[in-house]
Short mmCIF file of C-alpha atoms in Angstrom, two decimals:
data_model
loop_
_atom_site.label_atom_id
_atom_site.label_comp_id
_atom_site.label_asym_id
_atom_site.label_seq_id
_atom_site.Cartn_x
_atom_site.Cartn_y
_atom_site.Cartn_z
CA MET A 1 -171.11 -78.94 -81.32
CA LYS A 2 -172.49 -76.31 -83.32
CA GLU A 3 -170.09 -73.92 -85.34
CA SER A 4 -170.36 -70.21 -85.06
CA PRO A 5 -171.79 -68.64 -88.02
CA LYS A 6 -169.27 -67.19 -90.74
CA PRO A 7 -169.75 -63.21 -91.16
CA TYR A 8 -171.04 -63.98 -94.63
CA GLU A 9 -173.89 -66.11 -93.39
CA ARG A 10 -175.47 -62.88 -91.45
CA ARG A 11 -177.23 -61.76 -94.51
CA ARG A 12 -181.24 -61.84 -93.71
CA ALA A 13 -181.40 -62.79 -97.40
CA PRO A 14 -179.07 -64.32 -100.04
CA ARG A 15 -177.52 -61.83 -102.85
CA ILE A 16 -178.07 -62.62 -106.70
CA THR A 17 -175.28 -61.84 -109.04
CA VAL A 18 -176.27 -58.62 -111.16
CA ASN A 19 -174.81 -56.28 -113.71
CA PHE A 20 -176.82 -52.77 -114.38
CA PRO A 21 -175.92 -49.36 -113.52
CA VAL A 22 -176.53 -47.48 -110.44
CA ALA A 23 -176.39 -43.75 -109.83
CA VAL A 24 -175.08 -43.05 -106.35
CA ASN A 25 -175.99 -39.36 -104.84
CA TRP A 26 -173.76 -38.30 -101.90
CA GLY A 27 -174.77 -34.68 -101.19
CA ARG A 28 -173.73 -32.50 -104.30
CA LYS A 29 -171.52 -35.71 -105.83
CA GLN A 30 -172.88 -38.14 -108.13
CA PHE A 31 -171.17 -41.42 -108.80
CA LYS A 32 -172.06 -43.94 -111.51
CA TRP A 33 -171.20 -47.51 -110.44
CA LEU A 34 -172.30 -51.02 -111.51
CA ALA A 35 -174.28 -53.24 -109.07
CA ARG A 36 -172.60 -56.37 -108.82
CA GLU A 37 -175.04 -58.24 -106.05
CA PHE A 38 -178.31 -57.39 -105.03
CA SER A 39 -180.95 -58.48 -102.57
CA GLU A 40 -184.08 -56.79 -101.14
CA TYR A 41 -182.18 -55.45 -97.96
CA GLY A 42 -179.12 -54.24 -99.91
CA ILE A 43 -176.79 -53.86 -102.80
CA LEU A 44 -172.70 -54.47 -103.52
CA LEU A 45 -171.58 -51.71 -105.92
CA ALA A 46 -168.15 -52.07 -108.20
CA GLY A 47 -166.22 -49.34 -107.06
CA SER A 48 -164.29 -47.96 -104.04
CA ASN A 49 -164.93 -44.84 -101.75
CA LYS A 50 -163.88 -45.71 -97.98
CA GLU A 51 -164.77 -42.15 -97.10
CA LEU A 52 -168.37 -43.21 -97.84
CA VAL A 53 -168.75 -45.98 -94.74
CA GLY A 54 -171.36 -44.81 -92.56
CA GLU A 55 -172.77 -42.28 -94.98
CA ASP A 56 -176.13 -41.84 -96.33
CA LEU A 57 -176.66 -42.11 -99.77
CA LYS A 58 -179.62 -42.17 -102.68
CA LEU A 59 -179.26 -44.57 -105.06
CA GLU A 60 -181.29 -44.68 -108.43
CA MET A 61 -181.54 -47.94 -110.42
CA ALA A 62 -183.74 -49.23 -113.46
CA LEU A 63 -184.41 -52.60 -112.31
CA ASP A 64 -186.84 -52.87 -115.17
CA PRO A 65 -186.52 -50.90 -118.51
CA ASN A 66 -190.24 -50.56 -118.94
CA ASP A 67 -190.68 -48.70 -115.55
CA PRO A 68 -189.29 -45.62 -114.23
CA PRO A 69 -185.97 -45.89 -112.54
CA LEU A 70 -186.41 -46.76 -108.50
CA SER A 71 -185.14 -44.19 -106.08
CA VAL A 72 -184.15 -45.62 -102.62
CA ASP A 73 -182.17 -44.57 -99.52
CA GLY A 74 -179.19 -46.29 -98.10
CA VAL A 75 -176.42 -46.23 -96.08
CA VAL A 76 -172.85 -47.46 -96.89
CA ALA A 77 -172.25 -50.64 -94.44
CA TYR A 78 -168.66 -51.08 -95.82
CA ALA A 79 -166.24 -50.77 -98.68
CA THR A 80 -163.32 -52.70 -99.87
CA ASP A 81 -160.85 -51.76 -102.56
CA THR A 82 -163.20 -53.36 -105.14
CA GLY A 83 -166.60 -52.48 -103.97
CA VAL A 84 -168.93 -50.66 -101.70
CA GLY A 85 -171.91 -52.44 -99.52
CA ILE A 86 -174.92 -50.61 -99.19
CA ARG A 87 -178.08 -51.48 -96.99
CA PHE A 88 -181.42 -49.95 -97.99
CA LYS A 89 -183.05 -47.90 -95.50
CA ASN A 90 -186.37 -46.25 -94.94
CA ILE A 91 -187.96 -48.31 -98.03
CA SER A 92 -191.63 -47.59 -98.74
CA PRO A 93 -193.89 -50.68 -99.16
CA GLU A 94 -194.08 -50.03 -102.78
CA ASN A 95 -190.35 -50.10 -103.29
CA GLN A 96 -190.03 -53.18 -100.84
CA PHE A 97 -192.34 -54.52 -103.14
CA SER A 98 -190.27 -53.89 -106.35
CA LEU A 99 -187.14 -54.95 -104.74
CA LYS A 100 -188.54 -58.41 -103.45
CA HIS A 101 -189.93 -58.79 -106.70
CA TYR A 102 -186.77 -58.45 -108.61
CA VAL A 103 -185.03 -60.64 -106.68
CA GLN A 104 -187.50 -63.47 -106.85
CA LYS A 105 -187.75 -63.00 -110.63
CA HIS A 106 -183.85 -63.30 -110.97
CA GLY A 107 -183.41 -66.48 -109.26
CA ILE A 108 -183.66 -66.69 -105.55
CA GLY A 109 -186.29 -69.24 -104.79
CA ILE A 110 -186.96 -70.36 -108.05
CA THR A 111 -185.80 -73.78 -108.71
CA ARG A 112 -184.04 -73.84 -112.12
CA LYS A 113 -183.65 -76.78 -114.26
#
């Protein structure tokens, strides 16, 4: 008998542990939070603001210090007492490439010895 998947197994791609600043814009408000987990489809930010669930945001993050910050749209999928989970949306092909490249460069799909 096959077990039903656990809630955390629903992800399309695994997340990697990260630690970099993200500027989050919600209307006229701006937050500065730290990214804690990252995938090409979403990000977990340290901080809490449960009123943001379901809201559209603009995120700006510097994935590579040699490149300009990446600006992406997202929607808040969930919020806990310690984090806000954001799903990226309407990602351009160029930005999708950058997100995927960052994840691959930092460990997913690479065998480390």
